[in-house]
Short mmCIF file of C-alpha atoms in Angstrom, two decimals:
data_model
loop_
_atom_site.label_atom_id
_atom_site.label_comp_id
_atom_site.label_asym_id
_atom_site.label_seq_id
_atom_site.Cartn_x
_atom_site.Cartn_y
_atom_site.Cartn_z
CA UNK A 269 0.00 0.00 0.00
CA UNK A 270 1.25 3.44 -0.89
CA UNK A 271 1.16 6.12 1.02
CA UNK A 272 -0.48 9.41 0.12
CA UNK A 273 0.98 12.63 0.07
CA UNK A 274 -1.58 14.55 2.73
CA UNK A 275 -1.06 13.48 6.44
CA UNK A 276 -3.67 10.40 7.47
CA UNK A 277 -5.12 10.24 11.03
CA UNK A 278 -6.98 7.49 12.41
CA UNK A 279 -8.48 7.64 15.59
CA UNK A 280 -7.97 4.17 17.04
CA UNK A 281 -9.38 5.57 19.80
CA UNK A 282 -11.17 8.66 20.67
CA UNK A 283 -10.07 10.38 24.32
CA UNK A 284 -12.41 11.93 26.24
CA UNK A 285 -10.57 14.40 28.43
CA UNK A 286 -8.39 17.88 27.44
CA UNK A 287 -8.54 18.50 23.94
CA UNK A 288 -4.48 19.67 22.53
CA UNK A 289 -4.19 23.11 21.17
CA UNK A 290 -1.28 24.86 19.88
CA UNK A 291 1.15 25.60 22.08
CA UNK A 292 0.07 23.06 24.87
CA UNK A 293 2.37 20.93 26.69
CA UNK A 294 1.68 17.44 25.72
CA UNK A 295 2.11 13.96 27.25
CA UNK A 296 2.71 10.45 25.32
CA UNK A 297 3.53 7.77 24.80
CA UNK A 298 4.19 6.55 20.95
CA UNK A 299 5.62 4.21 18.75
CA UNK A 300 6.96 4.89 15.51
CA UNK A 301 7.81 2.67 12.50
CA UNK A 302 8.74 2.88 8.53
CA UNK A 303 6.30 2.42 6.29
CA UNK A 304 7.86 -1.10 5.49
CA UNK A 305 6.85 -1.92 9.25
CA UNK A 306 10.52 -1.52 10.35
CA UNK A 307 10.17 -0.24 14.31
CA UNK A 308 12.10 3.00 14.89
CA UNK A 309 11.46 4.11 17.95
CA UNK A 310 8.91 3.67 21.13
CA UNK A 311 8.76 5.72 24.17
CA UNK A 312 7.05 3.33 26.01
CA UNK A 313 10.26 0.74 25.54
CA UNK A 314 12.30 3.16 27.03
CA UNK A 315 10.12 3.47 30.28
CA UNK A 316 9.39 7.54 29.84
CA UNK A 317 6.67 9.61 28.36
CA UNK A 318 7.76 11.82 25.66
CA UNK A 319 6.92 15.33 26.25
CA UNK A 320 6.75 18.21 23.71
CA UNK A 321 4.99 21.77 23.39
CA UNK A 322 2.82 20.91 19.74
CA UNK A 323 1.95 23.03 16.76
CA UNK A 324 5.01 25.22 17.27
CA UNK A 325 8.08 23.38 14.92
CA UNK A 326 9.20 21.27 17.96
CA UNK A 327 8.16 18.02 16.57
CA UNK A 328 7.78 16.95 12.56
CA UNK A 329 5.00 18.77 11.10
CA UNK A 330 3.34 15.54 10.51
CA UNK A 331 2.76 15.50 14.41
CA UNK A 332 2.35 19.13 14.81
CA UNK A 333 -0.82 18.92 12.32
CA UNK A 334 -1.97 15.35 13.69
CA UNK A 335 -2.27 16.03 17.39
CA UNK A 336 -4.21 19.44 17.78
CA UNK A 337 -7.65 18.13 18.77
CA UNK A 338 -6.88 14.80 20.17
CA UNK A 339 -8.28 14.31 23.41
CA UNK A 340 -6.79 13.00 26.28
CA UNK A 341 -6.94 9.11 26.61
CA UNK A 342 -7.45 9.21 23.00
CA UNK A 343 -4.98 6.97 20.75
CA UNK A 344 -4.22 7.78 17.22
CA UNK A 345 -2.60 6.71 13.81
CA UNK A 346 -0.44 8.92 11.90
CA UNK A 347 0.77 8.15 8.69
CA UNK A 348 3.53 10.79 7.61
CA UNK A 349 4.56 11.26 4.14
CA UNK A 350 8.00 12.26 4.01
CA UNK A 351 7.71 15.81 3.69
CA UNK A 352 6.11 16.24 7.13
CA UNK A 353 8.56 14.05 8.55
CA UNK A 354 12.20 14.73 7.89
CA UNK A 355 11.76 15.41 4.11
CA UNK A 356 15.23 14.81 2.26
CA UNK A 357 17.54 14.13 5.46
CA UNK A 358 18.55 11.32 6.70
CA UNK A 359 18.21 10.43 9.98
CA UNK A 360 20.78 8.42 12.10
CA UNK A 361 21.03 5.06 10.94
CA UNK A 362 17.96 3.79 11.12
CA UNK A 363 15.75 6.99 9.02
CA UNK A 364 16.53 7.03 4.90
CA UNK A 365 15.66 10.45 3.30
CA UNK A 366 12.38 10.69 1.75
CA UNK A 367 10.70 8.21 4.16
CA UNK A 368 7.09 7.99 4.95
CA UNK A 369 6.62 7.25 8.87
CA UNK A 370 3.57 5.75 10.76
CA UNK A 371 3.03 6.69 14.64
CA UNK A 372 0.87 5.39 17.36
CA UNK A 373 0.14 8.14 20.05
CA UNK A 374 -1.58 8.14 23.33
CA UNK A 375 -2.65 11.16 24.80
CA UNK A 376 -1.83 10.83 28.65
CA UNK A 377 -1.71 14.30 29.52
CA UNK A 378 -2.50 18.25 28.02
CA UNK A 379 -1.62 21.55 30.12
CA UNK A 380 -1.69 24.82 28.71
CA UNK A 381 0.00 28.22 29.88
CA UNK A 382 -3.58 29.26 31.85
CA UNK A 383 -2.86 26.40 34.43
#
């Protein structure tokens, strides 16, 4: 299956709680793989949330645009194209350039600058 060139989300499951707006500090936990089903990274393998302020240029653009209003205990699919993921770089040893990424995300946590 190929992947298109516009961003995909799935909701595997749709969260209840605080939705994530620009700018919010989020909490996850994901897994990330190649589009040939190659495993690149997990958070949850590691034993640590991953943590990022979203829709400001901190993350790929892919998750920047495929986060803002998930909902807490949600769980989503992402499926990247390249150029809202790392476009033409490469990517240590395990990201080629030009690679299409899929990403499982659970939304543990949101908290915004009014709290």
């Amino acid at each position: 299956m190929t992947m298109s060139n516009e961003l995909e989300i799935i909701d595997l499951k749709v969260g209840e709680g605080k939705e994530a707006v620009k700018g919010a500090l989020i909490t996850t936990h994901y897994t990330g793989w190649l589009e040939d089903g190659t495993q690149l990274d997990a958070s949850i393998d590691r034993g640590q949330y991953f943590e990022c302020v979203i829709g400001t240029g901190r993350v790929i653009k892919g998750w920047d645009q495929g986060i803002i209003g998930m909902r807490v205990g949600g769980k989503r699919k992402l499926r990247v194209p390249a150029h809202l993921a790392y476009g033409d770089r490469k990517i240590g040893k395990i990201i080629p350039a030009n690679s299409n990424l899929v990403f499982e995300i659970e939304l543990f946590d949101v908290k915004t600058r009014d709290e």
